[in-house]
mmCIF file of C-alpha atoms in Angstrom:
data_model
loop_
_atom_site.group_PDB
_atom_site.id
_atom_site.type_symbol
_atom_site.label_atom_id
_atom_site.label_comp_id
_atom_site.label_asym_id
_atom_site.label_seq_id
_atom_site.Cartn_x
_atom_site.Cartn_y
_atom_site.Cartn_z
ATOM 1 C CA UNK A 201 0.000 0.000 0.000
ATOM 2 C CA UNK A 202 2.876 2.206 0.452
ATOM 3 C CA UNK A 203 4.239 1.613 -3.040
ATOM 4 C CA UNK A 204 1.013 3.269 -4.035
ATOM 5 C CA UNK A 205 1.508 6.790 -2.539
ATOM 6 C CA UNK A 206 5.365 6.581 -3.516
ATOM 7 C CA UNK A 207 4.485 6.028 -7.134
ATOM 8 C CA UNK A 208 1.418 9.053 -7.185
ATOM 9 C CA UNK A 209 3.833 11.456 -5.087
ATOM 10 C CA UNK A 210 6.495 10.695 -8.050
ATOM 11 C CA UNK A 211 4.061 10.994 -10.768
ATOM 12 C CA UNK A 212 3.055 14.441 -9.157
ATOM 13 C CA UNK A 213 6.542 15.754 -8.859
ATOM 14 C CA UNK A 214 7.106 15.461 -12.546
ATOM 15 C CA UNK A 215 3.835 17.332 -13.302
ATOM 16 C CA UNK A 216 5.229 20.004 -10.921
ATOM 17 C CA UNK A 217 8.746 20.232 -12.923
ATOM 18 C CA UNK A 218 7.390 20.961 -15.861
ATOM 19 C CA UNK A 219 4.683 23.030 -15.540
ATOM 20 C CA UNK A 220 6.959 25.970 -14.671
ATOM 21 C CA UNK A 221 8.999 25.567 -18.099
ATOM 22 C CA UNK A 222 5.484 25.463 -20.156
ATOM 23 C CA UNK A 223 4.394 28.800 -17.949
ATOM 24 C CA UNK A 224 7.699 30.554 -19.043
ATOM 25 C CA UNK A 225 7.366 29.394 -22.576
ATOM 26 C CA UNK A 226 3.996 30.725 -23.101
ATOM 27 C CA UNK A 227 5.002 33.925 -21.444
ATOM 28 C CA UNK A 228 7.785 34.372 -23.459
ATOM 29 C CA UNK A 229 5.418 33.729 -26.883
ATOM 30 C CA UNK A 230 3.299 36.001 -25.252
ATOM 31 C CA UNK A 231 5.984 38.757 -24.835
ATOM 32 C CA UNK A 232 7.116 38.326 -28.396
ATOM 33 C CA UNK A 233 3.676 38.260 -29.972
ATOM 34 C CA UNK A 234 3.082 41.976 -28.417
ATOM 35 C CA UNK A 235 7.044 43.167 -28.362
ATOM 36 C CA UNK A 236 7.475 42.168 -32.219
ATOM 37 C CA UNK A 237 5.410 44.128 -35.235
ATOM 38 C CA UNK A 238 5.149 43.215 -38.343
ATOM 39 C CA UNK A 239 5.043 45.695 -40.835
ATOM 40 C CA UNK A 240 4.445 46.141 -44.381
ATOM 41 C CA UNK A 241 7.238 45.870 -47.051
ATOM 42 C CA UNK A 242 8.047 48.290 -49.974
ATOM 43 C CA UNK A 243 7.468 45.911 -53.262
ATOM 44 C CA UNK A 244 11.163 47.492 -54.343
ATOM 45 C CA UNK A 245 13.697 48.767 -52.365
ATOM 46 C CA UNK A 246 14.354 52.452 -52.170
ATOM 47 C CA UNK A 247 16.863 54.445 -50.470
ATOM 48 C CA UNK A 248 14.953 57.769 -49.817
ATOM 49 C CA UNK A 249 17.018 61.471 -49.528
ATOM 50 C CA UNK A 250 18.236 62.678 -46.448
ATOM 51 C CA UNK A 251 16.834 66.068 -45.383
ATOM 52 C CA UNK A 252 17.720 67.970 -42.185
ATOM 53 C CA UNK A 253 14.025 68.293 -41.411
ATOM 54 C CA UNK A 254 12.333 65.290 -41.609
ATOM 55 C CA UNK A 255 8.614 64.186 -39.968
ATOM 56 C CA UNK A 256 7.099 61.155 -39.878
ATOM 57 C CA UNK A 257 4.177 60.188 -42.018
ATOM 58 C CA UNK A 258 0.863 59.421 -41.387
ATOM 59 C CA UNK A 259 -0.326 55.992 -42.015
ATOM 60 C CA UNK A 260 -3.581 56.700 -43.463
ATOM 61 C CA UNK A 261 -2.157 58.993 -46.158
ATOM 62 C CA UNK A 262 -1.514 57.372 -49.625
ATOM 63 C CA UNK A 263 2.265 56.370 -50.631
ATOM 64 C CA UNK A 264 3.821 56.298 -53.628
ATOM 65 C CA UNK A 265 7.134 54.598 -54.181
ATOM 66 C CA UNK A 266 9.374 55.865 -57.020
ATOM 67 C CA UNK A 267 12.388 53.663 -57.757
ATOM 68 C CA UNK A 268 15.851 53.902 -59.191
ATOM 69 C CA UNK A 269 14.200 52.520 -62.728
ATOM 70 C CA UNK A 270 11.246 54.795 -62.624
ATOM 71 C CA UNK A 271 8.783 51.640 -61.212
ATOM 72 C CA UNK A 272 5.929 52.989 -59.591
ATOM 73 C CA UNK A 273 4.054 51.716 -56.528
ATOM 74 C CA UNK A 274 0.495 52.724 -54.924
ATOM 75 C CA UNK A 275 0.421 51.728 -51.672
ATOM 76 C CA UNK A 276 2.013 48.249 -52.146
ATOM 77 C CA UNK A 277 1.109 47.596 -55.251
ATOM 78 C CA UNK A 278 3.310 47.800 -58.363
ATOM 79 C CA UNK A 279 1.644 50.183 -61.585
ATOM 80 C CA UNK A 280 2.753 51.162 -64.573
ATOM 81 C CA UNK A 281 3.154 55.196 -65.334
ATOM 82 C CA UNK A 282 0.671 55.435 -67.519
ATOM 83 C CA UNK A 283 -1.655 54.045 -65.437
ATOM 84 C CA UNK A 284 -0.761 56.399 -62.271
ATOM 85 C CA UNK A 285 -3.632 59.352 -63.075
ATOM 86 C CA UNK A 286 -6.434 56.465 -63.265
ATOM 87 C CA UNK A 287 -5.240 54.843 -60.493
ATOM 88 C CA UNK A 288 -4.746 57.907 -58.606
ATOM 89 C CA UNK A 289 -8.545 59.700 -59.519
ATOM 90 C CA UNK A 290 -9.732 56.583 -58.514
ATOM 91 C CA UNK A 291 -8.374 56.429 -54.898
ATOM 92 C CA UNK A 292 -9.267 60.418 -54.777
ATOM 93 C CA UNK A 293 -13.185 59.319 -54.650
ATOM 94 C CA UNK A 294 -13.295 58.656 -51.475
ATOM 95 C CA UNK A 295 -10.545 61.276 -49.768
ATOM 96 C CA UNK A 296 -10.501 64.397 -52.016
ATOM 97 C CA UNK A 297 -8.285 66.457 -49.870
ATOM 98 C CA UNK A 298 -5.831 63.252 -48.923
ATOM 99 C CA UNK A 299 -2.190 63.972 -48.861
ATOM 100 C CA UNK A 300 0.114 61.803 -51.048
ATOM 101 C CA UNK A 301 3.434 60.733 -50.134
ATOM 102 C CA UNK A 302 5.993 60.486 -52.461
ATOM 103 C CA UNK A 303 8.856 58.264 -51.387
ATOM 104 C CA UNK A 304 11.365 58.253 -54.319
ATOM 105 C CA UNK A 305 14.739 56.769 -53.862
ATOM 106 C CA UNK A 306 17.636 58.961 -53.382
ATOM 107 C CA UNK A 307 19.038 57.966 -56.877
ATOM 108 C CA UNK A 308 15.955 58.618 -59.538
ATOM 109 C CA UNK A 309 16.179 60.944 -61.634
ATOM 110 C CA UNK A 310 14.592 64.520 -60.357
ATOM 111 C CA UNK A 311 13.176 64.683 -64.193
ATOM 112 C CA UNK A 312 10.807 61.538 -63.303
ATOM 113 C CA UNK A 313 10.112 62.395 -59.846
ATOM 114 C CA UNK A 314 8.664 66.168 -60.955
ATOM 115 C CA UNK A 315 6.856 64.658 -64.164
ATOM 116 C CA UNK A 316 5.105 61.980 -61.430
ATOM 117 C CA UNK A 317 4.526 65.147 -59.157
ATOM 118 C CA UNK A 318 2.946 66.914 -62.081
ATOM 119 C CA UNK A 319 0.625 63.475 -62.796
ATOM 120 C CA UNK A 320 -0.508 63.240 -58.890
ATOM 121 C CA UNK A 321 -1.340 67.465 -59.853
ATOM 122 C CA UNK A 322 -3.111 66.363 -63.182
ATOM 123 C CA UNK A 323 -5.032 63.701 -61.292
ATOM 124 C CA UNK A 324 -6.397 66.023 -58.678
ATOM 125 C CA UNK A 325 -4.081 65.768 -55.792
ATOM 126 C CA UNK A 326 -3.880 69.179 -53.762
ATOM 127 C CA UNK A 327 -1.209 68.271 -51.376
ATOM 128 C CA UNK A 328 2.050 65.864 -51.932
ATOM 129 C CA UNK A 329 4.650 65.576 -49.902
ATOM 130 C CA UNK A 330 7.851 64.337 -50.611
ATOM 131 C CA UNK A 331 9.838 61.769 -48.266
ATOM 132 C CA UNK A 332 13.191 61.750 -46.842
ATOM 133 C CA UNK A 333 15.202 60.643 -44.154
ATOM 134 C CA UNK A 334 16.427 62.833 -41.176
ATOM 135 C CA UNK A 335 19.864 63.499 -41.382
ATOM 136 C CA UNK A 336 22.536 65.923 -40.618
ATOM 137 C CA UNK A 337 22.841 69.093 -42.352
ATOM 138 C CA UNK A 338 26.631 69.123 -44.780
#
């Protein structure tokens, strides 16, 4: 009969081992889960201009990405230049007086980036701002 309570006291004390490692494992998912963000990817890379005055964007505002090559990208997704005005009356529909962001990489040409600023104009944008990244003034 005492073999009995020896083998449940045993069977209880490796219950109690591990239940404090699957506690700290779940914490630590938990911490991670809220610690880490994901966040959405440019569909090119692009190495915006450094300004001396730079302030952060608002995430509700529309971005457009101008590459090295002259791609174009709305909000994530990749469109052709001649399609830009369409696309961009379209999205006005619902947000006339939305700002536009232009993020153009540090290396286009300023030729492609004005003629794109002069399609947002065409296309009924009232207010575009141009990206850059705080830096130090040379």
């Amino acid at each position: 009969m005492r073999l009995a309570h020896l083998h449940r006291t045993r069977a209880a004390n490796e219950d109690d081992r591990v239940l404090p490692l699957i506690n700290v494992v779940f914490l630590l998912l938990i911490f991670f889960m809220v610690v880490g963000s994901l966040s959405a990817t440019d569909p090119f890379a692009i190495a915006p201009p450094q300004s001396s005055n730079g302030e952060p964007g608002d995430p509700k505002d529309i971005v457009l990405l101008i590459g090295t090559d002259g791609r174009l990208a709305l909000d994530g997704r990749v469109l052709e230049a001649a399609s830009l005005k369409s696309a961009m009356t379209e999205r006005l529909v619902d947000a006339p007086a939305q700002e536009v962001h232009v993020k153009a990489d540090g290396a286009a040409a300023a030729t492609e980036v004005v003629g794109v600023m002069e399609t947002l104009r065409a296309a009924g944008v009232e207010r575009v701002r141009l990206m850059t990244v705080p830096g130090g003034v040379q």
